[in-house]
mmCIF file of C-alpha atoms in Angstrom:
data_model
loop_
_atom_site.group_PDB
_atom_site.id
_atom_site.type_symbol
_atom_site.label_atom_id
_atom_site.label_comp_id
_atom_site.label_asym_id
_atom_site.label_seq_id
_atom_site.Cartn_x
_atom_site.Cartn_y
_atom_site.Cartn_z
ATOM 1 C CA MET A 1 26.884 2.730 28.941
ATOM 2 C CA GLU A 2 30.065 2.834 26.850
ATOM 3 C CA THR A 3 30.474 5.899 24.621
ATOM 4 C CA VAL A 4 32.307 6.061 21.286
ATOM 5 C CA SER A 5 32.538 8.690 18.553
ATOM 6 C CA GLY A 6 30.708 8.356 15.251
ATOM 7 C CA ALA A 7 28.916 10.119 12.405
ATOM 8 C CA SER A 8 25.696 10.766 14.375
ATOM 9 C CA ASN A 9 24.356 10.751 17.915
ATOM 10 C CA TRP A 10 22.778 7.431 18.904
ATOM 11 C CA LYS A 11 21.864 5.466 21.998
ATOM 12 C CA LEU A 12 21.821 1.833 20.905
ATOM 13 C CA VAL A 13 20.586 -1.392 22.442
ATOM 14 C CA PHE A 14 21.759 -4.411 20.481
ATOM 15 C CA ARG A 15 22.400 -8.119 20.497
ATOM 16 C CA ARG A 16 25.107 -10.128 18.732
ATOM 17 C CA GLU A 17 23.442 -12.738 16.520
ATOM 18 C CA GLY A 18 24.796 -15.044 13.818
ATOM 19 C CA GLY A 19 28.036 -13.195 13.200
ATOM 20 C CA GLY A 20 26.337 -9.810 13.074
ATOM 21 C CA VAL A 21 24.495 -7.279 15.199
ATOM 22 C CA THR A 22 20.758 -6.769 15.554
ATOM 23 C CA LEU A 23 19.745 -3.291 16.704
ATOM 24 C CA LEU A 24 16.942 -3.793 19.211
ATOM 25 C CA ARG A 25 16.561 -0.080 19.888
ATOM 26 C CA ALA A 26 18.141 2.985 18.321
ATOM 27 C CA GLY A 27 17.343 6.512 19.484
ATOM 28 C CA THR A 28 18.709 9.864 18.304
ATOM 29 C CA PRO A 29 17.965 13.551 18.951
ATOM 30 C CA ASP A 30 19.320 14.483 15.506
ATOM 31 C CA ALA A 31 17.226 15.644 12.548
ATOM 32 C CA ARG A 32 19.608 13.871 10.158
ATOM 33 C CA ALA A 33 21.301 10.679 11.269
ATOM 34 C CA VAL A 34 23.292 7.746 9.894
ATOM 35 C CA LEU A 35 23.101 4.348 11.560
ATOM 36 C CA PRO A 36 26.522 2.670 11.867
ATOM 37 C CA GLU A 37 27.438 -0.228 9.593
ATOM 38 C CA GLU A 38 29.589 -1.888 12.233
ATOM 39 C CA LEU A 39 29.542 -2.275 16.025
ATOM 40 C CA LEU A 40 32.352 -3.885 18.001
ATOM 41 C CA GLY A 41 33.862 -5.233 14.808
ATOM 42 C CA LEU A 42 30.616 -6.885 13.660
ATOM 43 C CA PRO A 43 28.338 -5.777 10.773
ATOM 44 C CA VAL A 44 24.914 -4.358 11.611
ATOM 45 C CA THR A 45 22.662 -6.823 9.804
ATOM 46 C CA ALA A 46 19.171 -6.320 11.244
ATOM 47 C CA LEU A 47 16.778 -3.857 12.818
ATOM 48 C CA GLY A 48 14.607 -5.501 15.435
ATOM 49 C CA ASP A 49 10.855 -5.113 15.852
ATOM 50 C CA ARG A 50 9.933 -1.483 16.704
ATOM 51 C CA ALA A 51 13.650 -0.663 16.858
ATOM 52 C CA LEU A 52 13.225 3.074 16.138
ATOM 53 C CA ALA A 53 9.709 3.563 17.509
ATOM 54 C CA PRO A 54 9.826 6.631 19.801
ATOM 55 C CA ASP A 55 7.904 4.994 22.640
ATOM 56 C CA ARG A 56 10.354 2.071 22.785
ATOM 57 C CA GLN A 57 13.453 4.056 23.607
ATOM 58 C CA THR A 58 12.921 4.003 27.388
ATOM 59 C CA ALA A 59 11.672 0.416 27.653
ATOM 60 C CA PRO A 60 13.504 -2.054 29.955
ATOM 61 C CA LEU A 61 16.549 -3.763 28.467
ATOM 62 C CA PRO A 62 15.878 -7.179 26.894
ATOM 63 C CA ALA A 63 17.759 -10.149 28.298
ATOM 64 C CA GLY A 64 21.261 -10.510 26.893
ATOM 65 C CA ALA A 65 21.273 -7.048 25.298
ATOM 66 C CA GLU A 66 24.238 -4.678 25.235
ATOM 67 C CA THR A 67 24.231 -0.884 25.133
ATOM 68 C CA LEU A 68 26.388 1.684 23.387
ATOM 69 C CA GLN A 69 26.236 5.454 22.969
ATOM 70 C CA ILE A 70 27.629 7.062 19.815
ATOM 71 C CA THR A 71 28.372 10.781 19.902
ATOM 72 C CA CYS A 72 29.084 13.310 17.201
ATOM 73 C CA ILE A 73 28.305 16.982 17.800
ATOM 74 C CA PRO A 74 26.708 17.030 21.256
ATOM 75 C CA PRO A 75 22.971 17.765 21.083
ATOM 76 C CA GLU A 76 21.344 20.593 22.974
ATOM 77 C CA GLU A 77 20.937 20.023 26.692
ATOM 78 C CA GLY A 78 17.660 18.290 27.424
ATOM 79 C CA ALA A 79 17.230 16.968 23.857
ATOM 80 C CA ALA A 80 15.178 13.790 23.675
ATOM 81 C CA TRP A 81 16.866 10.717 22.173
ATOM 82 C CA ASP A 82 13.572 9.361 20.857
ATOM 83 C CA ASN A 83 13.644 9.933 17.046
ATOM 84 C CA ARG A 84 10.781 12.440 17.171
ATOM 85 C CA SER A 85 13.013 15.030 15.442
ATOM 86 C CA LEU A 86 14.409 12.553 12.920
ATOM 87 C CA ARG A 87 13.764 13.737 9.343
ATOM 88 C CA ASP A 88 16.530 12.117 7.297
ATOM 89 C CA LEU A 89 17.746 8.594 8.071
ATOM 90 C CA THR A 90 20.475 6.530 6.414
ATOM 91 C CA LEU A 91 20.328 2.773 7.013
ATOM 92 C CA PRO A 92 23.561 0.758 6.862
ATOM 93 C CA GLN A 93 24.679 -0.973 3.670
ATOM 94 C CA THR A 94 25.219 -4.156 5.696
ATOM 95 C CA LEU A 95 21.537 -4.361 6.651
ATOM 96 C CA LYS A 96 19.708 -7.526 5.566
ATOM 97 C CA ALA A 97 16.449 -7.503 7.539
ATOM 98 C CA VAL A 98 14.074 -4.909 8.991
ATOM 99 C CA GLY A 99 11.692 -6.055 11.712
ATOM 100 C CA ASP A 100 7.979 -5.524 12.193
ATOM 101 C CA TYR A 101 6.985 -1.895 12.951
ATOM 102 C CA ALA A 102 10.699 -0.964 12.907
ATOM 103 C CA LEU A 103 9.993 2.737 12.144
ATOM 104 C CA LEU A 104 6.596 2.921 13.801
ATOM 105 C CA ASN A 105 5.476 6.494 14.589
ATOM 106 C CA CYS A 106 8.589 8.197 13.187
ATOM 107 C CA SER A 107 6.184 10.905 12.089
ATOM 108 C CA ALA A 108 8.792 13.555 11.164
ATOM 109 C CA LEU A 109 10.808 11.205 8.937
ATOM 110 C CA SER A 110 10.624 12.459 5.341
ATOM 111 C CA THR A 111 13.756 11.021 3.694
ATOM 112 C CA LEU A 112 15.102 7.481 3.871
ATOM 113 C CA ARG A 113 18.446 6.407 2.388
ATOM 114 C CA ILE A 114 18.895 2.667 1.890
ATOM 115 C CA HIS A 115 20.838 0.047 -0.050
ATOM 116 C CA ASP A 116 19.169 -2.619 -2.124
ATOM 117 C CA GLY A 117 20.421 -5.537 -0.050
ATOM 118 C CA VAL A 118 17.573 -5.758 2.468
ATOM 119 C CA SER A 119 15.809 -9.084 1.887
ATOM 120 C CA ARG A 120 13.065 -8.685 4.483
ATOM 121 C CA TRP A 121 10.882 -5.714 5.364
ATOM 122 C CA GLY A 122 8.657 -6.466 8.340
ATOM 123 C CA GLY A 123 4.938 -5.869 8.525
ATOM 124 C CA GLY A 124 3.982 -2.297 9.384
ATOM 125 C CA ALA A 125 7.633 -1.211 9.211
ATOM 126 C CA LEU A 126 6.566 2.272 7.996
ATOM 127 C CA MET A 127 3.325 2.573 9.935
ATOM 128 C CA ASN A 128 2.487 6.210 10.762
ATOM 129 C CA CYS A 129 5.555 7.532 8.896
ATOM 130 C CA ARG A 130 3.186 10.108 7.420
ATOM 131 C CA SER A 131 5.895 12.494 6.186
ATOM 132 C CA LEU A 132 7.982 9.898 4.347
ATOM 133 C CA ASP A 133 7.973 10.808 0.639
ATOM 134 C CA THR A 134 11.623 10.700 -0.471
ATOM 135 C CA LEU A 135 13.688 7.570 -1.032
ATOM 136 C CA HIS A 136 17.344 7.311 -2.027
ATOM 137 C CA LEU A 137 18.141 3.754 -3.103
ATOM 138 C CA THR A 138 21.662 2.560 -3.877
ATOM 139 C CA ARG A 139 21.984 -0.670 -5.862
ATOM 140 C CA THR A 140 24.989 -2.673 -4.751
ATOM 141 C CA GLY A 141 25.059 -5.190 -7.619
ATOM 142 C CA PRO A 142 23.939 -5.709 -11.214
ATOM 143 C CA ASP A 143 20.606 -7.250 -10.184
ATOM 144 C CA GLN A 144 17.729 -5.239 -8.743
ATOM 145 C CA GLY A 145 16.548 -6.049 -5.268
ATOM 146 C CA GLU A 146 12.939 -5.888 -4.124
ATOM 147 C CA ALA A 147 13.158 -2.800 -1.919
ATOM 148 C CA LEU A 148 11.693 -0.317 -4.407
ATOM 149 C CA ALA A 149 8.733 -2.577 -5.186
ATOM 150 C CA TRP A 150 8.073 -2.924 -1.475
ATOM 151 C CA PHE A 151 8.122 0.830 -0.846
ATOM 152 C CA ALA A 152 5.968 1.637 -3.879
ATOM 153 C CA GLY A 153 3.397 -0.911 -2.756
ATOM 154 C CA GLU A 154 3.500 0.124 0.883
ATOM 155 C CA LEU A 155 3.086 3.883 0.353
ATOM 156 C CA SER A 156 0.296 5.308 -1.806
ATOM 157 C CA ARG A 157 1.435 8.913 -1.470
ATOM 158 C CA GLU A 158 3.618 10.660 -4.042
ATOM 159 C CA LEU A 159 7.162 9.317 -3.853
ATOM 160 C CA ASP A 160 10.315 11.065 -5.038
ATOM 161 C CA VAL A 161 12.786 8.242 -5.731
ATOM 162 C CA THR A 162 16.441 8.457 -6.705
ATOM 163 C CA VAL A 163 18.130 5.208 -7.733
ATOM 164 C CA TYR A 164 21.935 5.055 -7.864
ATOM 165 C CA GLY A 165 23.158 2.230 -10.105
ATOM 166 C CA PRO A 166 26.312 0.163 -9.574
ATOM 167 C CA GLY A 167 27.929 1.743 -12.633
ATOM 168 C CA GLY A 168 27.386 5.313 -11.429
ATOM 169 C CA GLU A 169 24.181 5.895 -13.407
ATOM 170 C CA THR A 170 21.380 7.768 -11.649
ATOM 171 C CA ALA A 171 17.648 7.619 -12.280
ATOM 172 C CA ARG A 172 15.250 10.014 -10.602
ATOM 173 C CA LEU A 173 11.630 8.899 -10.687
ATOM 174 C CA LEU A 174 8.301 10.197 -9.495
ATOM 175 C CA PHE A 175 5.555 7.832 -8.373
ATOM 176 C CA PRO A 176 2.364 9.947 -8.350
ATOM 177 C CA GLU A 177 -0.124 9.722 -5.511
ATOM 178 C CA TYR A 178 -3.261 7.610 -5.410
ATOM 179 C CA THR A 179 -5.782 6.893 -2.653
ATOM 180 C CA GLU A 180 -7.396 3.731 -1.359
ATOM 181 C CA LEU A 181 -10.731 3.878 0.400
ATOM 182 C CA TYR A 182 -12.887 1.285 2.130
ATOM 183 C CA GLU A 183 -16.571 2.169 2.544
ATOM 184 C CA GLU A 184 -18.922 0.119 4.643
ATOM 185 C CA ASN A 185 -21.817 -1.350 2.684
ATOM 186 C CA CYS A 186 -24.261 -1.953 5.527
ATOM 187 C CA PRO A 187 -27.074 -3.731 3.632
ATOM 188 C CA ALA A 188 -24.613 -6.211 2.148
ATOM 189 C CA HIS A 189 -22.559 -6.505 5.378
ATOM 190 C CA HIS A 190 -19.238 -5.925 3.679
ATOM 191 C CA PHE A 191 -16.781 -3.169 2.757
ATOM 192 C CA ASP A 192 -16.428 -1.794 -0.770
ATOM 193 C CA TYR A 193 -12.882 -1.010 -1.919
ATOM 194 C CA PHE A 194 -12.224 2.050 -4.108
ATOM 195 C CA ILE A 195 -9.023 3.294 -5.775
ATOM 196 C CA SER A 196 -8.735 6.838 -7.085
ATOM 197 C CA GLY A 197 -5.867 8.780 -8.586
ATOM 198 C CA ALA A 198 -3.763 8.374 -11.686
ATOM 199 C CA GLY A 199 -0.735 7.213 -9.687
ATOM 200 C CA TYR A 200 -1.902 3.663 -8.954
ATOM 201 C CA PRO A 201 -0.342 2.025 -12.081
ATOM 202 C CA TYR A 202 3.011 3.694 -11.365
ATOM 203 C CA HIS A 203 3.154 2.173 -7.890
ATOM 204 C CA HIS A 204 2.595 -1.256 -9.440
ATOM 205 C CA CYS A 205 4.726 -1.227 -12.612
ATOM 206 C CA PHE A 206 6.907 -4.042 -11.289
ATOM 207 C CA ARG A 207 7.455 -7.540 -12.652
ATOM 208 C CA GLN A 208 8.623 -10.156 -10.169
ATOM 209 C CA LYS A 209 9.206 -7.222 -7.808
ATOM 210 C CA ARG A 210 11.636 -5.536 -10.211
ATOM 211 C CA LEU A 211 10.981 -2.129 -11.723
ATOM 212 C CA SER A 212 10.328 -2.073 -15.474
ATOM 213 C CA LEU A 213 11.266 1.367 -16.792
ATOM 214 C CA LYS A 214 9.774 0.416 -20.143
ATOM 215 C CA GLU A 215 6.431 -0.168 -18.451
ATOM 216 C CA TYR A 216 6.893 2.967 -16.325
ATOM 217 C CA ASP A 217 7.331 5.100 -19.462
ATOM 218 C CA GLY A 218 4.481 3.286 -21.169
ATOM 219 C CA LEU A 219 2.046 4.613 -18.548
ATOM 220 C CA TRP A 220 2.573 8.241 -19.576
ATOM 221 C CA ARG A 221 -0.173 8.605 -22.194
ATOM 222 C CA ASP A 222 -2.829 6.970 -19.998
ATOM 223 C CA PHE A 223 -1.692 9.100 -17.054
ATOM 224 C CA LEU A 224 -2.349 12.295 -19.034
ATOM 225 C CA GLY A 225 -5.758 10.957 -20.041
ATOM 226 C CA MET A 226 -6.830 10.627 -16.417
ATOM 227 C CA GLU A 227 -7.455 13.300 -13.808
ATOM 228 C CA HIS A 228 -3.964 14.092 -12.560
ATOM 229 C CA ASP A 229 -1.860 16.658 -10.739
ATOM 230 C CA GLU A 230 -0.228 18.893 -13.354
ATOM 231 C CA SER A 231 2.735 19.604 -11.087
ATOM 232 C CA ALA A 232 3.357 15.854 -10.750
ATOM 233 C CA ALA A 233 3.182 15.427 -14.532
ATOM 234 C CA LEU A 234 5.720 18.218 -15.090
ATOM 235 C CA ARG A 235 8.135 16.835 -12.519
ATOM 236 C CA LEU A 236 7.754 13.269 -13.804
ATOM 237 C CA ALA A 237 8.501 14.297 -17.400
ATOM 238 C CA TRP A 238 11.395 16.544 -16.411
ATOM 239 C CA ARG A 239 13.103 13.917 -14.280
ATOM 240 C CA ARG A 240 12.874 11.208 -16.915
ATOM 241 C CA LEU A 241 14.498 13.537 -19.450
ATOM 242 C CA ARG A 242 17.075 14.959 -17.056
ATOM 243 C CA TRP A 243 18.126 11.496 -15.824
ATOM 244 C CA PRO A 244 17.231 9.315 -18.877
ATOM 245 C CA VAL A 245 18.280 5.846 -17.695
ATOM 246 C CA ASP A 246 16.763 3.256 -20.087
ATOM 247 C CA LEU A 247 14.416 5.891 -21.514
ATOM 248 C CA ALA A 248 11.973 4.294 -23.940
ATOM 249 C CA GLU A 249 12.005 5.672 -27.495
ATOM 250 C CA GLY A 250 8.345 6.699 -27.541
ATOM 251 C CA ALA A 251 8.594 8.469 -24.194
ATOM 252 C CA ALA A 252 11.634 10.369 -25.424
ATOM 253 C CA ALA A 253 9.209 12.229 -27.692
ATOM 254 C CA GLY A 254 6.161 12.352 -25.404
ATOM 255 C CA TYR A 255 7.837 13.945 -22.408
ATOM 256 C CA PRO A 256 9.400 16.916 -24.288
ATOM 257 C CA ALA A 257 6.105 17.589 -26.077
ATOM 258 C CA TYR A 258 4.334 17.925 -22.738
ATOM 259 C CA LEU A 259 7.006 20.207 -21.297
ATOM 260 C CA LYS A 260 6.932 22.384 -24.395
ATOM 261 C CA GLU A 261 3.154 22.684 -24.185
ATOM 262 C CA HIS A 262 3.462 23.733 -20.524
ATOM 263 C CA ALA A 263 6.702 25.719 -20.767
ATOM 264 C CA GLY A 264 5.577 28.525 -18.466
ATOM 265 C CA GLU A 265 4.466 26.171 -15.691
ATOM 266 C CA ALA A 266 7.660 24.122 -16.073
ATOM 267 C CA LEU A 267 9.854 27.216 -15.722
ATOM 268 C CA ARG A 268 8.020 28.311 -12.583
ATOM 269 C CA LEU A 269 8.311 24.847 -11.095
ATOM 270 C CA LEU A 270 12.022 24.546 -11.727
ATOM 271 C CA LEU A 271 12.654 27.976 -10.271
ATOM 272 C CA GLU A 272 11.027 26.703 -7.071
ATOM 273 C CA GLU A 273 13.080 23.500 -7.073
ATOM 274 C CA GLY A 274 16.323 25.303 -7.875
ATOM 275 C CA GLU A 275 17.016 23.158 -10.943
ATOM 276 C CA ALA A 276 19.356 24.258 -13.713
ATOM 277 C CA LEU A 277 17.414 25.739 -16.613
ATOM 278 C CA PRO A 278 19.496 25.549 -19.830
ATOM 279 C CA PHE A 279 18.425 21.990 -20.636
ATOM 280 C CA LEU A 280 14.754 22.839 -20.109
ATOM 281 C CA LEU A 281 15.041 26.003 -22.206
ATOM 282 C CA GLU A 282 16.575 23.984 -25.025
ATOM 283 C CA LEU A 283 13.731 21.455 -24.832
ATOM 284 C CA THR A 284 10.803 23.865 -24.641
ATOM 285 C CA GLU A 285 11.893 27.011 -26.541
ATOM 286 C CA PRO A 286 9.463 29.228 -24.612
ATOM 287 C CA ASP A 287 8.036 32.299 -26.316
ATOM 288 C CA ARG A 288 9.085 35.804 -25.376
ATOM 289 C CA GLU A 289 6.169 36.479 -23.041
ATOM 290 C CA THR A 290 6.863 33.287 -21.111
ATOM 291 C CA LEU A 291 10.521 34.236 -20.771
ATOM 292 C CA LEU A 292 9.645 37.728 -19.527
ATOM 293 C CA ASP A 293 7.293 36.283 -16.901
ATOM 294 C CA ALA A 294 9.952 33.797 -15.781
ATOM 295 C CA CYS A 295 12.549 36.587 -15.505
ATOM 296 C CA ALA A 296 10.208 38.643 -13.342
ATOM 297 C CA LEU A 297 9.621 35.663 -11.061
ATOM 298 C CA ALA A 298 13.355 34.944 -10.799
ATOM 299 C CA ARG A 299 14.015 38.582 -9.818
ATOM 300 C CA GLU A 300 11.242 38.462 -7.225
ATOM 301 C CA ARG A 301 12.720 35.331 -5.638
ATOM 302 C CA GLY A 302 16.341 36.389 -5.884
ATOM 303 C CA ALA A 303 17.196 33.373 -8.058
ATOM 304 C CA THR A 304 20.250 34.931 -9.655
ATOM 305 C CA ALA A 305 21.587 31.831 -11.428
ATOM 306 C CA ALA A 306 18.186 31.121 -12.961
ATOM 307 C CA LEU A 307 17.768 34.772 -13.951
ATOM 308 C CA ALA A 308 21.134 34.752 -15.711
ATOM 309 C CA ALA A 309 20.144 31.670 -17.745
ATOM 310 C CA LEU A 310 16.788 33.199 -18.642
ATOM 311 C CA LEU A 311 18.295 36.527 -19.719
ATOM 312 C CA GLU A 312 20.892 34.755 -21.838
ATOM 313 C CA GLU A 313 18.136 32.747 -23.572
ATOM 314 C CA GLN A 314 16.077 35.903 -24.087
ATOM 315 C CA HIS A 315 19.037 37.730 -25.598
ATOM 316 C CA ARG A 316 19.887 34.778 -27.863
ATOM 317 C CA ARG A 317 16.410 34.264 -29.258
ATOM 318 C CA PHE A 318 14.908 37.756 -29.015
ATOM 319 C CA PRO A 319 17.763 40.281 -29.303
ATOM 320 C CA ALA A 320 16.682 43.795 -28.402
ATOM 321 C CA GLY A 321 18.154 45.213 -31.586
ATOM 322 C CA ALA A 322 15.724 43.232 -33.694
ATOM 323 C CA GLU A 323 12.847 45.338 -32.347
ATOM 324 C CA LYS A 324 14.272 48.705 -33.447
ATOM 325 C CA SER A 325 12.886 50.357 -36.557
ATOM 326 C CA PHE A 326 13.716 53.641 -38.223
ATOM 327 C CA THR A 327 11.531 55.869 -40.415
ATOM 328 C CA LEU A 328 13.184 58.126 -42.958
#
């Protein structure tokens, strides 16, 4: 097997097809890995069926296939090149098609980084990717592709999505969780289908497989009227205000009102996520007790940058000198 240097460690089995390369198998021992965009001077245009499935990495070579090993920092001796440690995967910008069950059983994978040029996602491509909840999507042209609609429809769990636009704009969106359940109805000899969770409309706010941010924002009031996860609501509102791409006028008022009403919970949440606080403090104007509680939490966690912002806000709005009184 020929060995070349690259950005990540990979053992690849591939075939040259139609002016490009199809990866038939790709195995890595790395926790974070980037698949190459080019092999032997040809663009990587497709992932074959079960290409990254851990149990496929030792299968016999298909007829006409070639092999290549890419090395970066050598892995530990005895490390398995089977994707079982893979947590963060970047797919190539040149990719056009992903085969059936391409990421089958990549159970540790939590973050996927893709471009919006993939025109085909195979059946069961994400089957048993139970940790996958974060998607970074880069749009390569002015028109939306269908990738985000496919992911939102394929995964019912909470999704943290960052979309990078062609003009440098960034939108960070939360798609709350919902559950689907089939229950056997024995007397009627059929299965009943149930949907629960306030996140279902968010996963389906697409028109012709393109995301409508106007419709996304329009779901907010109904979402609050249903049983929902308060943490998800706080993060959803915060991200739409922090990255306000095409923010609808009505939502521009609804989101801050919710954050202001839940200022204490929002401060605690953002301390955990390590977000910058000045913008949130300006939006919510928390009372003194809320600020004191947030300062205590920041000290406890050693969040020095957050503590500095909180103390500055406390000093600005509740100066210590204002409390002093003198009796003559």
